[in-house]
CSV table of C-alpha atoms in Angstrom, one decimal:
chain,number,residue,atom,x,y,z
A,1,MET,CA,5.9,19.1,-6.0
A,2,LEU,CA,5.6,22.4,-5.1
A,3,SER,CA,2.8,23.0,-7.6
A,4,ARG,CA,0.8,20.5,-6.2
A,5,LEU,CA,0.9,22.2,-2.7
A,6,TYR,CA,-0.3,25.3,-3.9
A,7,GLN,CA,-2.9,23.5,-6.2
A,8,MET,CA,-4.4,22.2,-2.9
A,9,ARG,CA,-3.7,24.8,-0.7
A,10,TYR,CA,-5.5,27.5,-3.2
A,11,GLY,CA,-8.2,25.2,-4.7
A,12,LEU,CA,-6.5,25.3,-8.4
A,13,PRO,CA,-6.9,23.1,-11.3
A,14,PRO,CA,-4.8,19.9,-10.8
A,15,ARG,CA,-3.5,20.2,-14.4
A,16,ARG,CA,-1.8,23.6,-13.6
A,17,ILE,CA,2.1,23.9,-12.7
A,18,VAL,CA,4.1,26.4,-11.5
A,19,LYS,CA,6.0,28.1,-14.5
A,20,SER,CA,6.4,31.8,-13.3
A,21,ASP,CA,3.4,34.0,-12.5
A,22,GLU,CA,0.6,32.0,-13.6
A,23,PHE,CA,-0.5,31.2,-10.2
A,24,TYR,CA,0.1,34.7,-8.5
A,25,ASN,CA,-2.0,35.8,-11.5
A,26,ARG,CA,-5.0,33.8,-10.6
A,27,ASN,CA,-4.6,34.7,-6.5
A,28,ARG,CA,-2.5,37.6,-5.6
A,29,SER,CA,-2.0,36.0,-2.2
A,30,MET,CA,0.4,33.5,-3.6
A,31,PRO,CA,4.1,33.7,-4.0
A,32,ARG,CA,5.7,34.8,-7.4
A,33,PHE,CA,8.1,32.5,-9.1
A,34,LEU,CA,11.3,33.0,-11.7
A,35,ILE,CA,12.2,29.6,-12.7
A,36,SER,CA,15.0,28.8,-14.6
A,37,ASN,CA,17.1,26.3,-16.2
A,38,GLY,CA,20.4,28.5,-16.4
A,39,TYR,CA,22.0,30.4,-18.8
A,40,TYR,CA,19.8,29.6,-21.8
A,41,THR,CA,16.4,29.7,-20.4
A,42,TYR,CA,14.0,32.0,-22.5
A,43,GLU,CA,16.8,32.6,-25.1
A,44,SER,CA,19.1,34.0,-22.3
A,45,VAL,CA,16.7,36.6,-21.2
A,46,THR,CA,16.5,35.1,-17.6
A,47,GLN,CA,20.3,35.4,-17.3
A,48,GLU,CA,20.3,39.0,-18.3
A,49,VAL,CA,18.1,39.9,-15.9
A,50,LEU,CA,20.0,38.3,-13.4
A,51,ASP,CA,23.3,40.0,-14.4
A,52,GLU,CA,21.3,43.5,-14.6
A,53,CYS,CA,20.4,42.9,-10.5
A,54,SER,CA,23.4,41.2,-9.7
A,55,PRO,CA,24.7,41.5,-6.9
A,56,GLY,CA,21.7,42.3,-5.0
A,57,VAL,CA,19.8,39.4,-7.2
A,58,ALA,CA,16.4,39.0,-5.6
A,59,SER,CA,17.4,41.4,-3.0
A,60,GLY,CA,14.5,40.9,0.1
A,61,LYS,CA,13.4,37.8,-1.6
A,62,LYS,CA,13.5,34.1,-0.7
A,63,VAL,CA,15.9,32.1,-3.3
A,64,ILE,CA,15.6,28.2,-3.6
A,65,LEU,CA,18.4,27.2,-5.5
A,66,LEU,CA,17.9,23.3,-7.2
A,67,VAL,CA,21.4,21.8,-7.9
A,68,ARG,CA,21.9,18.4,-9.4
A,69,TYR,CA,25.0,16.9,-9.9
A,70,PRO,CA,26.9,18.3,-12.5
A,71,CYS,CA,27.8,15.4,-14.7
A,72,ASP,CA,24.1,14.4,-14.6
A,73,VAL,CA,23.1,18.2,-15.8
A,74,ALA,CA,25.8,17.9,-18.6
A,75,VAL,CA,24.8,14.5,-19.9
A,76,SER,CA,21.0,15.8,-19.9
A,77,TRP,CA,22.2,18.9,-21.5
A,78,TYR,CA,24.1,17.4,-24.5
A,79,PHE,CA,21.0,15.1,-25.2
A,80,GLN,CA,18.7,18.2,-25.2
A,81,VAL,CA,20.9,20.3,-27.4
A,82,THR,CA,22.0,17.4,-29.9
A,83,ARG,CA,18.3,15.5,-30.1
A,84,ARG,CA,15.9,17.5,-28.8
A,85,THR,CA,16.4,21.4,-29.4
A,86,LYS,CA,14.8,22.8,-32.6
A,87,ALA,CA,16.8,24.6,-35.0
A,88,TYR,CA,16.0,28.1,-34.0
A,89,LYS,CA,16.8,27.7,-30.6
A,90,ARG,CA,20.3,25.7,-31.5
A,91,GLU,CA,21.2,29.0,-33.8
A,92,LEU,CA,20.4,31.2,-30.7
A,93,ILE,CA,22.7,29.2,-28.5
A,94,ASN,CA,25.0,29.0,-31.0
A,95,SER,CA,25.2,32.7,-31.5
A,96,THR,CA,26.3,33.2,-28.1
A,97,LEU,CA,29.2,31.1,-28.2
A,98,ARG,CA,32.6,31.8,-28.9
A,99,GLU,CA,33.3,28.0,-30.3
A,100,PRO,CA,29.6,26.9,-31.9
A,101,ILE,CA,28.9,23.3,-32.1
A,102,ASP,CA,27.9,21.1,-34.7
A,103,ARG,CA,24.8,19.0,-33.1
A,104,ASP,CA,25.4,16.3,-35.7
A,105,SER,CA,29.0,15.5,-35.5
A,106,ILE,CA,29.9,16.9,-31.8
A,107,SER,CA,30.8,13.6,-29.5
A,108,MET,CA,29.5,13.3,-26.1
A,109,TRP,CA,33.0,13.6,-24.9
A,110,ASP,CA,33.6,17.2,-26.8
A,111,PHE,CA,30.4,18.4,-25.7
A,112,LEU,CA,30.7,17.5,-22.0
A,113,MET,CA,34.5,19.3,-22.0
A,114,HIS,CA,33.2,22.3,-24.1
A,115,GLU,CA,33.8,25.4,-21.8
A,116,GLU,CA,30.6,27.2,-22.8
A,117,LEU,CA,28.2,24.5,-22.4
A,118,GLY,CA,29.6,21.2,-20.9
A,119,LEU,CA,30.6,20.4,-17.5
A,120,PRO,CA,32.8,23.6,-17.1
A,121,ALA,CA,30.1,25.9,-17.7
A,122,VAL,CA,27.5,23.5,-15.2
A,123,ILE,CA,30.4,23.7,-12.6
A,124,GLU,CA,30.7,27.6,-13.3
A,125,PHE,CA,27.1,28.1,-13.0
A,126,HIS,CA,26.6,26.2,-9.9
A,127,ASN,CA,29.6,28.5,-8.3
A,128,MET,CA,28.1,31.7,-9.7
A,129,TRP,CA,25.0,31.0,-7.7
A,130,GLU,CA,26.9,30.1,-4.8
A,131,ARG,CA,28.7,33.4,-5.1
A,132,ARG,CA,25.7,35.2,-5.2
A,133,LEU,CA,23.8,33.8,-2.7
A,134,ALA,CA,26.6,33.9,-0.2
A,135,GLY,CA,25.4,35.8,3.0
A,136,ASN,CA,21.8,35.8,2.0
A,137,ASP,CA,19.6,34.3,4.9
A,138,ALA,CA,16.9,34.1,2.6
A,139,SER,CA,18.4,31.4,0.4
A,140,LEU,CA,18.3,27.9,0.1
A,141,THR,CA,20.1,25.3,-2.0
A,142,VAL,CA,18.4,22.0,-2.3
A,143,ARG,CA,20.0,19.1,-4.2
A,144,TYR,CA,17.8,17.2,-6.8
A,145,GLU,CA,19.3,14.0,-5.5
A,146,ASP,CA,18.1,14.5,-2.2
A,147,LEU,CA,14.7,15.2,-3.8
A,148,ARG,CA,14.8,11.5,-5.0
A,149,SER,CA,16.1,9.8,-2.3
A,150,HIS,CA,14.1,11.5,0.9
A,151,PRO,CA,11.1,13.5,-1.0
A,152,VAL,CA,9.2,14.0,2.4
A,153,ASP,CA,12.3,15.4,4.3
A,154,THR,CA,13.6,17.4,1.5
A,155,LEU,CA,10.1,18.7,0.6
A,156,SER,CA,9.5,19.6,4.4
A,157,GLU,CA,12.7,21.5,4.6
A,158,VAL,CA,11.7,23.7,1.1
A,159,THR,CA,8.0,24.4,2.4
A,160,GLU,CA,9.3,25.4,5.9
A,161,PHE,CA,11.5,27.7,4.4
A,162,LEU,CA,9.0,29.2,2.2
A,163,GLY,CA,6.7,29.8,5.4
A,164,ALA,CA,4.5,27.2,3.9
A,165,PRO,CA,4.4,24.0,5.9
């Protein structure tokens, strides 16, 4: 939705989407974006950057945290890791784990209960961001489910927060 907003506002090609600095590199008056799926995005580089700048993460920057129901995230992550992730990426993920997994034999339940990949990790990720953004008036938490059930109201809240109604 944000990609479409900025495409229309700045006359960008309709097939372009916000990935990071792609729009900003085309037009310096546009905002810059850091988009992360969590700990395992870009082979953990995003997490390392966030760890280095914590607790002042994004100081002076607007932060939108998009959260999704943790059980949905964990189930989606199970299918991503066990069915869709390429071997090299699985190897990178497993190399960071105290308890590596075998994608061919791990049950969904065992994955969901895995401390470092499953539901406990998703909940800790949400809680970590809650702590990082506590007291930051330039932050907004948006629920994925609200975007699905009330897209106009929720997108209006996001664009107002960004100063781009």
